[in-house]
Structure formats: structure tokens, C-alpha cells
Amino acid sequence: MAHDSPLIAILVIGLGLAFVFGTIANRLKLSPLVGYLIAGIAIGPFTPGFVADRSLTLELADVGVILLMFGVGLHFSPRDLMSVRRTALPGAVLQVLIVASAGAYVAHVLGWPLGAGIVFGLALAIASTVVMMRALQEHGLVEGESGRLAAGWLVVQDLLSVLALVLLPPLADVLKGGALDPGALAVSLAETFGKLALFGALMFVGGARVVPWVLNYVAHTGSRELFRLAVLSLALGVAFAAAELFGVSIALGAFLAGMILSESPLSQRAAEESLPLRDAFAVLFFVSVGMLFDPMTLLREPQALALCLGVVLVLSGTCVFVLVRVFGYRLSTALLLAAGLAQIGEFSFILADLGIGLGLMPERARGLVLGTSILTILVNPLLFGAVSALIKRRAAAVPQPVLQPTSLTGHAILVGYGRVGRIVAQGLAAKALPFLVIEERADAIEALRQSGFAFLEGNGAGDGMLAAANLAGARILFVAIPQAFEAGQIVEQARAARPDLPIVARSHFDAETEHLARLGATSVIMGEREIAASMLAAAP
Ligand code: AMP
């Protein structure tokens, strides 16, 4: 069966094993990426048993790359990209130069010629966009300062590798000792830049009108299925056209497609619609990386591999860190970028493939590039997780504005000042009942300031929050936030401290109602039920 329908075999066995190993990794508190890579090794040619069709797997993985980059583009407006051009452009160029030189030196130590050194160096200098963006997404950092800078940095690296891919073939002979043909070089350079510019112009001029118009039209048909299809065909179509017609990498093409859509009000919906497919195919990307890897490389070339790891993990990381700091960014941004970019992936494989194909680099280099990639992708989630935890800890250690305990007693405590909380607050104020609001969101705090109501700023489930609100002396607690999980924590804490206190909580599902009641809420108001009751009341 695996031989008759290789595509189905990959989907079933590849995704199935990724699921199994991913779950195991999750149990062991490792990143699921580790599991996906191991699944890839298991169905690769270097381990016994089933061997999946690699070129098919790679094509499927490309679908993942397209959707991932499209999603990144959706969160990213052209303005964001322009805002980091002064830093990301020189930063990435310098980092690639420095790291590629070090990589070329490693190649020299291994006894390879200069041409091999250049390709090998570049392969070690260009980070995997997929890995970095996934890390940012996992930690909810795509939209912040680090996300913007990272995306800018990756775009520049991406352009550099496109450039290298174009320049290598005409330069290959020179690097191997032949004579330079300036005419051929100029032609291929002009051709590449011409195509890039044409593609960019077409996207920004034509795409920025046509694409949102199509989506808008489809959105008004009211068919969710058609909208989803429109999003998919736009993302895949633009990326494919970019690669086939313009020689731009599909990753960059998809990123641009997402970016021109980011200004349209429909971008949020487009992002949501492409999510489930994106995640499934991105998994295949990691499986395909695992498939390429021969675990014996670890035993055959430990020293060379250690050198490469040093270049990517230590040198590249340090380089990024120093450059980002020099450009005046915060310590946390520098640490996140350094951790995120200290890995290599898809571009490195493509570069290595080309270098070997042109006869510039020995076959042995492929194993090293792959080994370095796998190991750095394995280490990356740990590194990134550690940095992100460190930053969060530091943020927590920064003295929070001291909670000023309230002097109110016999009051009501109201958690949440959103659509529900505001109406409760007005009602309490109208009855002249004393109350205190707990709220965490900046815009709601601003509204509270203007209203003149007493409030505490912070998470209602946070340490000492309820005590500062004088729970001991309160008359009643209203939990008017929509998330049942946090609401449950608040209810539980309050019930433990005050067995007699009336607690009124808000829910949206029957299961939530039960959950909150079990934790000690005296009464739970389910929003949907109240809406239905009011609707019915309007019946003649
Ligand atoms: P709405 O769903 O419009 O009633 O908004 C709920 C409000 O509750 C928002 O303003 C949130 O910022 C706020 N909120 C949600 N969770 C918490 C929490 N744990 N502590 C304090 N405020 C919260």
C-alpha cells in the first residue's frame, strides 16, 4: 500500500508518527519539534523499516512553509518592515558576513577549497524562518518589538540567500579556478533584480488592490468554505507564482502575499482560516528535515560537527546579540533574537544542495549541514524557552506598582470592567453601593480612571489581589470575566478565604457553570441563557 500511494503513506505514517513522538516529547516536557524530527528520522532512509518518499515529503513541507510565512505576513504591515530597515538590514548583512567567514574558516580547517568555504559559510549563517517564527508564535511574541525585528532580519537573510542562489552558478567556474565572465554575471544579476523588483511592484500595486477586493467579495457571499478556499488559493498561488515566474523563494512570496493583506480588515479572519492547515503542514516540514538526517554522522564526524555547532550556536548567537544591542534595543529583545536565530534550516539545505550540485562542495558537507541543523533545531526550543522564561522572571521581579490595599469595607468586589463589568458597576453606583473594581487591561483601566470608580490594577487571580481588595471585609464578589479558568481560580481563592461570602460568577457554557459552582460560586449566570431569555421576552 505504501508503494502504491506514497502521498497517503506520508500523510498517514508521517503525521501519525509525528503525533506519537510529539505527544511523548510533550510528556517529557520537551518541545514537540523534537518529536517531529524523530518521526522524520524514523521514516527516513537511514533507519530500518518504512521509508517515505522524500521529494513528496519536501513538497508537502513547502506547503507548510508557505502557510506559515503567509501567516507571519498577515501580522506584519509594510510599515512594520520599514520601521526596522535601519537596524535589520545592516544587522543581518553584518551577521551573515561574520558568520559566513567563520564557516569558511571551518571549511578551510577541514581542507576544503575557497568555493566550498563560501557556500558552507553561508549555509551556517542563514537561520530557518520556520523555526524562528514558530518559536515567536509559541511564546506570543510575533507582534511585539522582537517580532518585528526578527521578521525584518529574516527577510534580509532570505534576500541574501536568494542572491547567493542566483550568483553561485555563474560564479562557480571562477571559484573553481576558471576565468570570470563579467557579461554572464551582469546578465544574471540584472535578471534577478529585475524580476525581484517586478514581483515587488506587482504585489504592491496590483496585489494590494486585487487581493483584498477578492477576499472582500468572497466574504460577502457569506460562505465560510469559499472564504477559506480564497485565502488558501491566494497564499499558495502568490507563493507559487513568486517561485516559478520570478525566482523569488516561496517563503518570501508567501510572506509578501500575507503582508499586502495585513492592512485589510479581513486579515484577522484570513489568519484564522489558514491556521489548522498551516499547523498540520508545518509539522511535515520538521518531519522532512528529520528524514534527511543520517544519525551516524554524529559518530563519524564529532569534531567537525562540534565546530559547526560552535559557529551557529555561539558565534551567530553572540553576533546577533551584540548587533541588536548596538542598535539600541532592549536586553530582552537582543536575547530573544540571539536565541531565535542561533539555528539553521531550510535555506541551508538548499544552499548545500546547490553547492554540491555545482561541484563546489564535497558531499560530506551535506551531512554536516544537516547534522548542525537538526542539533540546533533540537536545542533551539530549550534556548528560546530559557530566554523567554528569564525575561518573564525579570519582568516579574521588577517591582510592580505597590498594591494600595483598599480601605473600603462592606463593599462589593467586581473583577473585570469589560462589557459585563461596566454595566454591573453602573448599577452598583446607581444604588449608591460601595464597590471596588479589579481590572488588568490598559484601555479598561483608562476608562476606570475617567469614571472615578475605585479600582485596583492587576490580575484578579494574582497573588494578594483579593486581599488588597479587602475580601475579608467585603459583602459580595462579582466575577465578571469571560475566561472560566481564571474565574475558577478567583472563585476558589475567595471561597477558601470566606466560606460565607456570596460569589456571583459569569459563564458561557453549561460545563463552565458546573465548574464554577463546584469551586464555590453561589450563583453562576450563563450569558447565553440570559440572552435567550431576553430574546424570548420580546416575543408578542
Ligand atoms: P468583557 O468580556 O467585555 O466583559 O471583558 C472582560 C474584562 O475582564 C476585560 O476588560 C478583561 O481585561 C478583564 N479581565 C479578564 N480577566 C481578568 C483577570 N484575571 N483579572 C482582571 N481582569 C480581567
Coordinates of C-alpha atoms and ligand atoms in Angstrom, one line a residue:
M1 CA 0.0 0.0 0.0
A2 CA 2.8 2.4 0.9
H3 CA 4.2 1.8 -2.6
D4 CA 1.0 2.3 -4.5
S5 CA 0.1 5.6 -2.8
P6 CA 3.2 7.3 -1.4
L7 CA 1.3 10.5 -0.7
I8 CA -1.2 8.8 1.5
A9 CA 1.5 6.9 3.2
I10 CA 3.4 10.1 4.1
L11 CA 0.3 11.7 5.4
V12 CA -0.8 8.7 7.5
I13 CA 2.6 7.5 8.7
G14 CA 4.4 10.8 8.8
L15 CA 1.7 12.7 10.6
G16 CA 0.8 9.7 12.7
L17 CA 4.4 9.2 13.9
A18 CA 4.8 13.0 14.4
F19 CA 1.7 12.8 16.6
V20 CA 3.0 9.9 18.7
F21 CA 6.5 11.2 19.1
G22 CA 5.2 14.8 19.6
T23 CA 3.0 13.6 22.4
I24 CA 5.9 11.7 24.0
A25 CA 8.1 14.8 23.8
N26 CA 5.3 16.8 25.3
R27 CA 5.0 14.3 28.2
L28 CA 8.7 14.7 28.8
K29 CA 8.3 18.4 28.8
L30 CA 10.3 18.8 25.6
S31 CA 9.2 20.8 22.6
P32 CA 7.0 18.8 20.2
L33 CA 9.5 19.8 17.5
V34 CA 11.9 17.2 18.9
G35 CA 9.2 14.6 18.4
Y36 CA 8.5 15.7 14.8
L37 CA 12.3 15.5 14.0
I38 CA 12.5 12.0 15.5
A39 CA 9.4 10.9 13.5
G40 CA 11.3 12.1 10.4
I41 CA 14.4 10.1 11.3
A42 CA 12.2 7.1 11.8
I43 CA 10.7 7.2 8.3
G44 CA 14.0 8.3 6.7
P45 CA 16.3 6.1 4.6
F46 CA 18.9 5.8 7.3
T47 CA 16.7 3.9 9.8
P48 CA 15.2 0.4 9.1
G49 CA 11.6 0.0 8.3
F50 CA 9.2 2.1 6.2
V51 CA 11.0 4.8 4.1
A52 CA 8.8 7.6 2.9
D53 CA 9.1 9.3 -0.5
R54 CA 11.4 12.2 0.3
S55 CA 10.7 14.5 -2.6
L56 CA 6.9 14.3 -1.9
T57 CA 7.5 15.0 1.8
L58 CA 9.6 18.0 0.8
E59 CA 6.8 19.3 -1.4
L60 CA 4.3 18.9 1.4
A61 CA 6.7 20.6 3.8
D62 CA 6.8 23.5 1.3
V63 CA 3.0 23.9 1.7
G64 CA 3.7 24.3 5.4
V65 CA 6.4 26.9 4.8
I66 CA 4.0 28.9 2.5
L67 CA 1.2 28.9 5.0
L68 CA 3.5 29.7 7.9
M69 CA 5.1 32.7 6.1
F70 CA 1.7 33.8 4.9
G71 CA 0.5 33.9 8.5
V72 CA 3.6 35.8 9.5
G73 CA 3.0 38.3 6.8
L74 CA -0.6 38.8 7.9
H75 CA 0.7 40.1 11.3
F76 CA 3.1 42.4 9.6
S77 CA 2.4 45.6 7.7
P78 CA 4.7 47.2 5.2
R79 CA 5.1 50.0 7.8
D80 CA 6.5 47.5 10.3
L81 CA 9.0 46.3 7.8
M82 CA 10.1 49.9 7.0
S83 CA 10.3 50.7 10.7
V84 CA 13.1 48.2 11.2
R85 CA 15.0 48.8 7.9
R86 CA 17.7 50.8 9.6
T87 CA 18.6 48.0 12.0
A88 CA 17.6 44.7 10.4
L89 CA 19.3 45.5 7.1
P90 CA 22.8 46.4 8.3
G91 CA 22.4 43.9 11.2
A92 CA 21.6 40.9 9.1
V93 CA 24.1 41.7 6.5
L94 CA 26.9 42.1 9.1
Q95 CA 25.9 39.0 10.9
V96 CA 25.8 36.9 7.7
L97 CA 29.2 38.2 6.7
I98 CA 30.8 37.5 10.1
V99 CA 29.3 34.1 10.5
A100 CA 29.9 33.1 6.9
S101 CA 33.6 34.0 7.3
A102 CA 33.8 31.8 10.4
G103 CA 32.1 29.0 8.5
A104 CA 34.5 29.4 5.6
Y105 CA 37.3 29.1 8.1
V106 CA 35.9 25.8 9.4
A107 CA 35.8 24.6 5.8
H108 CA 39.4 25.6 5.4
V109 CA 40.3 23.7 8.6
L110 CA 38.5 20.7 7.0
G111 CA 40.7 21.1 4.0
W112 CA 38.1 22.3 1.5
P113 CA 38.8 24.9 -1.2
L114 CA 37.6 28.6 -1.0
G115 CA 34.4 27.9 -3.1
A116 CA 33.3 25.3 -0.7
G117 CA 34.1 27.6 2.2
I118 CA 31.8 30.4 0.8
V119 CA 28.8 28.1 0.3
F120 CA 29.4 26.3 3.6
G121 CA 29.8 29.6 5.4
L122 CA 26.6 31.0 4.0
A123 CA 24.8 27.8 4.9
L124 CA 25.8 28.2 8.5
A125 CA 24.8 31.9 8.6
I126 CA 21.2 31.8 7.4
A127 CA 18.6 30.9 10.0
S128 CA 15.5 28.9 9.4
T129 CA 12.5 31.3 9.2
V130 CA 10.1 28.4 10.1
V131 CA 11.9 27.6 13.3
M132 CA 12.3 31.2 14.5
M133 CA 8.7 32.2 13.6
R134 CA 7.3 29.1 15.3
A135 CA 9.2 30.0 18.5
L136 CA 7.9 33.6 18.4
Q137 CA 4.4 32.3 17.8
E138 CA 4.6 29.8 20.6
H139 CA 5.6 32.5 23.0
G140 CA 3.1 35.1 21.7
L141 CA 5.9 37.4 20.6
V142 CA 5.1 37.9 16.9
E143 CA 3.5 41.2 17.3
G144 CA 5.9 42.9 19.7
E145 CA 9.2 44.7 19.1
S146 CA 11.2 41.4 18.9
G147 CA 8.7 40.0 16.4
R148 CA 9.1 43.0 14.1
L149 CA 12.8 43.0 14.2
A150 CA 13.0 39.2 13.8
A151 CA 10.8 39.2 10.7
G152 CA 12.9 42.1 9.2
W153 CA 16.1 40.2 10.0
L154 CA 14.8 37.0 8.4
V155 CA 13.6 38.8 5.3
V156 CA 17.0 40.3 4.8
Q157 CA 18.6 36.9 5.3
D158 CA 16.1 35.4 2.9
L159 CA 17.0 38.0 0.3
L160 CA 20.7 37.4 0.8
S161 CA 20.2 33.7 0.2
V162 CA 18.2 34.3 -2.9
L163 CA 21.1 36.4 -4.1
A164 CA 23.6 33.7 -3.3
L165 CA 21.5 31.1 -5.1
V166 CA 21.5 33.3 -8.2
L167 CA 25.1 34.3 -8.1
L168 CA 26.6 30.9 -7.4
P169 CA 26.0 29.2 -10.7
P170 CA 27.7 31.9 -12.8
L171 CA 30.5 32.3 -10.2
A172 CA 31.0 28.5 -9.8
D173 CA 33.7 28.3 -12.5
V174 CA 35.6 31.3 -11.1
L175 CA 35.6 29.8 -7.7
K176 CA 36.9 26.5 -9.1
G177 CA 39.8 28.4 -10.7
G178 CA 38.3 29.4 -14.1
A179 CA 38.1 32.8 -15.7
L180 CA 35.4 35.3 -14.8
D181 CA 32.8 36.1 -17.4
P182 CA 31.6 39.5 -16.4
G183 CA 29.0 39.6 -19.1
A184 CA 27.2 36.5 -17.9
L185 CA 27.4 37.7 -14.3
A186 CA 25.9 41.1 -15.1
V187 CA 23.1 39.5 -17.1
S188 CA 22.1 37.1 -14.3
L189 CA 22.4 39.8 -11.7
A190 CA 20.2 42.2 -13.7
E191 CA 17.7 39.5 -14.4
T192 CA 17.4 38.6 -10.8
F193 CA 17.0 42.1 -9.5
G194 CA 14.7 43.0 -12.4
K195 CA 12.4 40.0 -11.5
L196 CA 12.5 40.8 -7.8
A197 CA 11.6 44.4 -8.4
L198 CA 8.8 43.4 -10.9
F199 CA 7.4 41.0 -8.4
G200 CA 7.5 43.5 -5.6
A201 CA 5.9 46.2 -7.7
L202 CA 3.2 43.9 -9.0
M203 CA 2.4 42.8 -5.5
F204 CA 2.2 46.3 -4.0
V205 CA 0.5 48.0 -6.8
G206 CA -1.8 45.3 -8.2
G207 CA -1.9 42.9 -5.3
A208 CA -2.8 45.5 -2.7
R209 CA -6.0 46.2 -4.6
V210 CA -6.9 42.9 -6.1
V211 CA -6.3 40.6 -3.2
P212 CA -8.4 42.5 -0.6
W213 CA -11.1 43.0 -3.2
V214 CA -11.3 39.3 -3.9
L215 CA -11.5 38.5 -0.2
N216 CA -14.0 41.2 0.4
Y217 CA -16.2 39.9 -2.3
V218 CA -16.0 36.3 -1.1
A219 CA -16.6 37.4 2.5
H220 CA -19.9 38.9 1.4
T221 CA -21.1 35.7 -0.2
G222 CA -21.4 34.6 3.4
S223 CA -19.8 31.2 2.6
R224 CA -17.1 30.2 5.1
E225 CA -15.9 27.5 2.9
L226 CA -15.4 29.8 -0.1
F227 CA -13.6 32.3 2.1
R228 CA -11.3 29.6 3.3
L229 CA -10.6 28.5 -0.2
A230 CA -10.0 32.0 -1.3
V231 CA -7.4 32.5 1.4
L232 CA -5.7 29.3 0.6
S233 CA -5.6 29.8 -3.1
L234 CA -4.2 33.3 -2.7
A235 CA -1.5 32.3 -0.3
L236 CA -0.4 29.2 -2.4
G237 CA -0.9 31.0 -5.7
V238 CA 1.2 34.0 -5.0
A239 CA 3.9 31.9 -3.4
F240 CA 4.0 29.6 -6.4
A241 CA 4.0 32.4 -8.9
A242 CA 6.8 34.1 -7.0
A243 CA 8.9 30.9 -7.2
E244 CA 8.0 29.8 -10.7
L245 CA 7.8 33.1 -12.6
F246 CA 10.1 35.4 -10.6
G247 CA 12.7 33.1 -9.0
V248 CA 11.8 34.6 -5.5
S249 CA 11.8 32.0 -2.8
I250 CA 8.3 30.7 -2.0
A251 CA 8.8 31.7 1.6
L252 CA 9.4 35.3 0.6
G253 CA 6.5 35.2 -1.9
A254 CA 4.1 33.9 0.7
F255 CA 5.3 36.5 3.2
L256 CA 4.6 39.3 0.8
A257 CA 1.2 37.9 0.0
G258 CA 0.4 38.0 3.7
M259 CA 1.8 41.4 4.1
I260 CA -0.2 43.1 1.4
L261 CA -3.3 41.6 3.0
S262 CA -2.3 42.8 6.5
E263 CA -3.8 46.2 6.0
S264 CA -7.2 44.8 5.0
P265 CA -9.7 44.5 7.8
L266 CA -10.3 40.9 6.7
S267 CA -6.7 39.9 7.6
Q268 CA -7.7 38.6 11.0
R269 CA -10.2 36.2 9.6
A270 CA -7.8 35.2 6.8
A271 CA -5.3 34.3 9.5
E272 CA -7.8 32.2 11.5
E273 CA -8.9 30.3 8.4
S274 CA -5.4 29.3 7.4
L275 CA -4.4 28.2 10.9
P276 CA -5.4 24.5 11.1
L277 CA -3.9 23.6 7.7
R278 CA -0.8 25.6 8.5
D279 CA -0.1 23.7 11.7
A280 CA -0.5 20.3 10.0
F281 CA 1.8 21.1 7.1
A282 CA 4.4 22.9 9.3
V283 CA 4.7 19.6 11.1
L284 CA 5.7 17.9 7.8
F285 CA 8.4 20.5 7.4
F286 CA 10.1 19.2 10.5
V287 CA 9.5 15.6 9.6
S288 CA 11.2 16.2 6.2
V289 CA 14.2 17.7 8.0
G290 CA 14.4 14.6 10.2
M291 CA 14.2 12.3 7.1
L292 CA 17.4 13.8 5.6
F293 CA 19.5 13.1 8.6
D294 CA 21.8 10.1 9.0
P295 CA 22.3 9.7 12.7
M296 CA 25.6 8.0 12.0
T297 CA 27.1 11.5 11.2
L298 CA 27.1 12.1 14.9
L299 CA 29.6 9.3 15.4
R300 CA 31.5 9.8 12.2
E301 CA 32.4 13.5 12.4
P302 CA 32.0 14.6 16.0
Q303 CA 34.8 17.3 15.8
A304 CA 33.7 18.9 12.6
L305 CA 30.1 18.9 13.9
A306 CA 31.2 20.5 17.2
L307 CA 32.9 23.2 15.2
C308 CA 29.8 23.9 13.1
L309 CA 27.7 24.0 16.3
G310 CA 30.1 26.5 17.8
V311 CA 29.7 28.7 14.8
V312 CA 25.9 28.6 14.7
L313 CA 25.0 28.5 18.4
V314 CA 27.8 30.6 19.9
L315 CA 29.2 32.8 17.2
S316 CA 25.9 33.5 15.4
G317 CA 24.1 34.0 18.6
T318 CA 26.7 36.3 20.1
C319 CA 26.9 38.3 16.8
V320 CA 23.1 38.9 16.8
F321 CA 23.1 39.8 20.4
V322 CA 25.9 42.3 20.1
L323 CA 24.5 43.9 16.9
V324 CA 20.9 44.2 18.3
R325 CA 22.3 45.8 21.5
V326 CA 24.5 48.2 19.5
F327 CA 21.4 49.3 17.6
G328 CA 20.0 50.3 21.0
Y329 CA 17.4 47.6 21.5
R330 CA 16.5 46.3 25.0
L331 CA 18.4 43.5 26.5
S332 CA 15.4 41.2 26.3
T333 CA 15.0 41.8 22.5
A334 CA 18.7 41.1 22.0
L335 CA 18.5 37.9 24.0
L336 CA 15.3 36.7 22.2
L337 CA 16.8 37.4 18.7
A338 CA 20.1 35.8 19.5
A339 CA 18.3 32.6 20.8
G340 CA 15.9 32.5 18.0
L341 CA 18.4 33.0 15.2
A342 CA 21.0 30.5 16.5
Q343 CA 19.9 27.7 14.3
I344 CA 19.9 26.8 10.6
G345 CA 17.3 25.1 8.4
E346 CA 15.6 25.2 5.0
F347 CA 17.9 27.8 3.3
S348 CA 21.0 26.0 4.4
F349 CA 19.7 22.7 2.8
I350 CA 19.0 24.5 -0.5
L351 CA 22.4 26.2 -0.5
A352 CA 24.2 23.0 0.3
D353 CA 22.3 21.2 -2.4
L354 CA 23.3 23.8 -4.9
G355 CA 26.9 23.9 -3.8
I356 CA 27.3 20.1 -4.1
G357 CA 25.4 20.1 -7.4
L358 CA 27.8 22.7 -8.8
G359 CA 30.8 20.6 -7.7
L360 CA 31.9 23.3 -5.3
M361 CA 31.5 21.4 -2.1
P362 CA 32.2 17.8 -1.2
E363 CA 29.2 15.5 -0.5
R364 CA 30.4 15.3 3.1
A365 CA 29.3 18.9 3.7
R366 CA 25.6 17.8 3.3
G367 CA 25.8 15.6 6.4
L368 CA 27.4 18.4 8.4
V369 CA 24.9 21.0 7.4
L370 CA 22.1 18.6 8.2
G371 CA 23.6 17.5 11.5
T372 CA 24.1 21.1 12.5
S373 CA 20.6 21.9 11.5
I374 CA 19.0 19.1 13.4
L375 CA 21.0 19.7 16.6
T376 CA 20.5 23.4 16.5
I377 CA 16.7 22.9 15.9
L378 CA 16.7 20.5 18.8
V379 CA 18.5 22.9 21.1
N380 CA 16.5 25.9 19.9
P381 CA 13.3 25.5 21.9
L382 CA 15.3 24.9 25.1
L383 CA 17.3 28.0 24.4
F384 CA 14.4 30.2 23.4
G385 CA 12.3 28.9 26.3
A386 CA 15.0 29.6 28.8
V387 CA 15.5 33.1 27.5
S388 CA 11.8 33.8 27.4
A389 CA 11.4 32.4 31.0
L390 CA 14.3 34.5 32.1
I391 CA 12.7 37.6 30.7
K392 CA 9.4 36.9 32.2
R393 CA 11.1 36.3 35.6
R394 CA 12.9 39.6 35.4
A395 CA 9.7 41.3 34.4
A396 CA 8.0 39.9 37.4
A397 CA 11.0 40.9 39.6
V398 CA 10.7 44.5 38.5
P399 CA 8.9 46.0 41.4
Q400 CA 5.2 46.1 40.4
P401 CA 3.4 49.3 41.4
V402 CA 2.7 48.5 45.0
L403 CA -0.9 47.4 45.6
Q404 CA -2.5 50.0 47.7
P405 CA -4.9 48.0 49.9
T406 CA -8.3 49.5 49.9
S407 CA -9.9 51.0 53.0
L408 CA -13.4 50.0 51.9
T409 CA -15.4 47.6 53.9
G410 CA -18.9 46.2 53.5
H411 CA -18.3 46.8 49.7
A412 CA -18.7 44.7 46.6
I413 CA -15.7 43.5 44.7
L414 CA -16.1 43.4 40.9
V415 CA -13.5 41.6 38.8
G416 CA -13.4 42.7 35.2
Y417 CA -14.5 46.0 33.7
G418 CA -15.5 45.0 30.2
R419 CA -18.9 44.7 28.5
V420 CA -20.4 43.0 31.6
G421 CA -18.4 44.6 34.4
R422 CA -19.3 48.1 33.2
I423 CA -23.0 47.6 33.4
V424 CA -22.6 46.0 36.9
A425 CA -20.5 48.9 38.0
Q426 CA -23.1 51.4 36.8
G427 CA -25.9 49.5 38.6
L428 CA -24.0 49.5 41.8
A429 CA -23.2 53.2 41.5
A430 CA -26.8 54.0 40.8
K431 CA -27.8 52.1 44.0
A432 CA -25.0 54.0 45.9
L433 CA -23.5 50.7 47.0
P434 CA -19.7 51.0 47.6
F435 CA -17.6 48.8 45.3
L436 CA -14.1 48.2 44.1
V437 CA -13.1 47.0 40.6
I438 CA -10.2 44.8 39.7
E439 CA -9.1 45.0 36.1
E440 CA -5.9 44.3 34.2
R441 CA -6.3 45.7 30.7
A442 CA -4.8 49.1 29.9
D443 CA -7.8 50.5 28.0
A444 CA -10.3 49.4 30.7
I445 CA -8.1 51.0 33.4
E446 CA -8.2 54.2 31.4
A447 CA -12.0 54.0 31.3
L448 CA -12.0 53.4 35.1
R449 CA -9.8 56.4 35.7
Q450 CA -12.3 58.6 33.9
S451 CA -15.2 57.1 35.7
G452 CA -13.8 57.9 39.1
F453 CA -14.7 54.4 40.5
A454 CA -12.3 52.8 43.0
F455 CA -10.1 50.2 41.3
L456 CA -7.1 48.0 41.6
E457 CA -4.9 47.3 38.6
G458 CA -3.9 43.7 38.0
N459 CA -5.0 40.1 37.6
G460 CA -7.8 39.2 39.9
A461 CA -6.3 35.7 40.2
G462 CA -2.9 37.2 41.1
D463 CA -1.2 36.9 44.4
G464 CA -2.5 39.2 47.1
M465 CA -5.0 40.8 44.8
L466 CA -8.2 39.7 46.6
A467 CA -6.6 40.5 50.0
A468 CA -5.7 44.0 48.8
A469 CA -9.4 44.4 47.7
N470 CA -10.2 43.6 51.4
L471 CA -12.0 40.3 50.6
A472 CA -12.2 39.7 54.4
G473 CA -14.5 42.8 54.8
A474 CA -16.4 42.5 51.5
R475 CA -20.1 42.0 51.2
I476 CA -20.2 40.2 47.8
L477 CA -17.9 39.2 44.9
F478 CA -18.8 39.6 41.2
V479 CA -16.5 37.7 38.9
A480 CA -17.4 39.3 35.5
I481 CA -14.6 37.9 33.3
P482 CA -15.3 35.5 30.4
Q483 CA -12.5 33.0 30.9
A484 CA -13.8 30.2 33.1
F485 CA -10.3 29.0 34.0
E486 CA -9.2 32.2 35.6
A487 CA -12.6 32.9 37.0
G488 CA -12.4 29.4 38.7
Q489 CA -9.1 30.4 40.3
I490 CA -10.6 33.6 41.7
V491 CA -13.7 31.8 42.9
E492 CA -11.7 29.1 44.6
Q493 CA -9.4 31.5 46.4
A494 CA -12.3 33.6 47.5
R495 CA -14.2 30.6 48.8
A496 CA -11.3 29.3 50.7
A497 CA -10.8 32.7 52.5
R498 CA -14.5 33.5 53.0
P499 CA -16.8 30.4 53.4
D500 CA -19.8 32.7 53.9
L501 CA -19.3 35.2 51.0
P502 CA -21.9 35.4 48.2
I503 CA -20.0 34.9 44.9
V504 CA -21.7 35.6 41.6
A505 CA -19.8 34.4 38.5
R506 CA -20.2 34.6 34.8
S507 CA -20.1 31.7 32.3
H508 CA -20.8 30.9 28.7
F509 CA -21.2 27.1 28.7
D510 CA -23.0 24.6 30.9
A511 CA -19.7 22.9 31.6
E512 CA -18.3 26.2 32.8
T513 CA -21.3 26.8 35.0
E514 CA -20.8 23.4 36.7
H515 CA -17.0 24.1 37.1
L516 CA -17.6 27.4 38.8
A517 CA -20.3 26.1 41.0
R518 CA -18.1 23.2 42.1
L519 CA -15.3 25.6 43.0
G520 CA -17.7 27.5 45.3
A521 CA -19.7 30.1 43.3
T522 CA -23.0 30.8 45.0
S523 CA -24.7 31.6 41.7
V524 CA -23.4 31.4 38.1
I525 CA -25.0 33.4 35.4
M526 CA -24.7 31.9 32.0
G527 CA -24.6 34.7 29.4
E528 CA -26.2 32.7 26.6
R529 CA -29.1 31.7 28.7
E530 CA -29.8 35.3 29.7
I531 CA -29.6 36.5 26.1
A532 CA -32.1 33.8 25.1
A533 CA -34.5 34.7 27.9
S534 CA -34.4 38.3 26.9
M535 CA -35.0 37.4 23.3
L536 CA -38.0 35.3 24.2
A537 CA -39.3 38.1 26.4
A538 CA -39.6 40.2 23.2
A539 CA -42.0 37.7 21.6
P540 CA -45.5 39.1 21.4
Ligands
AMP1 P1 -15.9 41.5 28.7 O1 -15.9 40.1 28.2 O2 -16.1 42.6 27.6 O3 -16.9 41.7 29.8 O4 -14.5 41.9 29.3 C1 -13.9 41.2 30.3 C2 -13.0 42.1 31.1 O5 -12.4 41.4 32.1 C3 -11.8 42.7 30.2 O6 -11.7 44.1 30.4 C4 -10.6 42.0 30.8 O7 -9.4 42.8 30.7 C5 -11.0 41.7 32.2 N1 -10.3 40.6 32.8 C6 -10.2 39.3 32.3 N2 -9.5 38.5 33.1 C7 -9.2 39.2 34.1 C8 -8.5 38.9 35.3 N3 -8.0 37.7 35.6 N4 -8.3 39.9 36.2 C9 -8.8 41.2 36.0 N5 -9.4 41.5 34.9 C10 -9.7 40.6 34.0

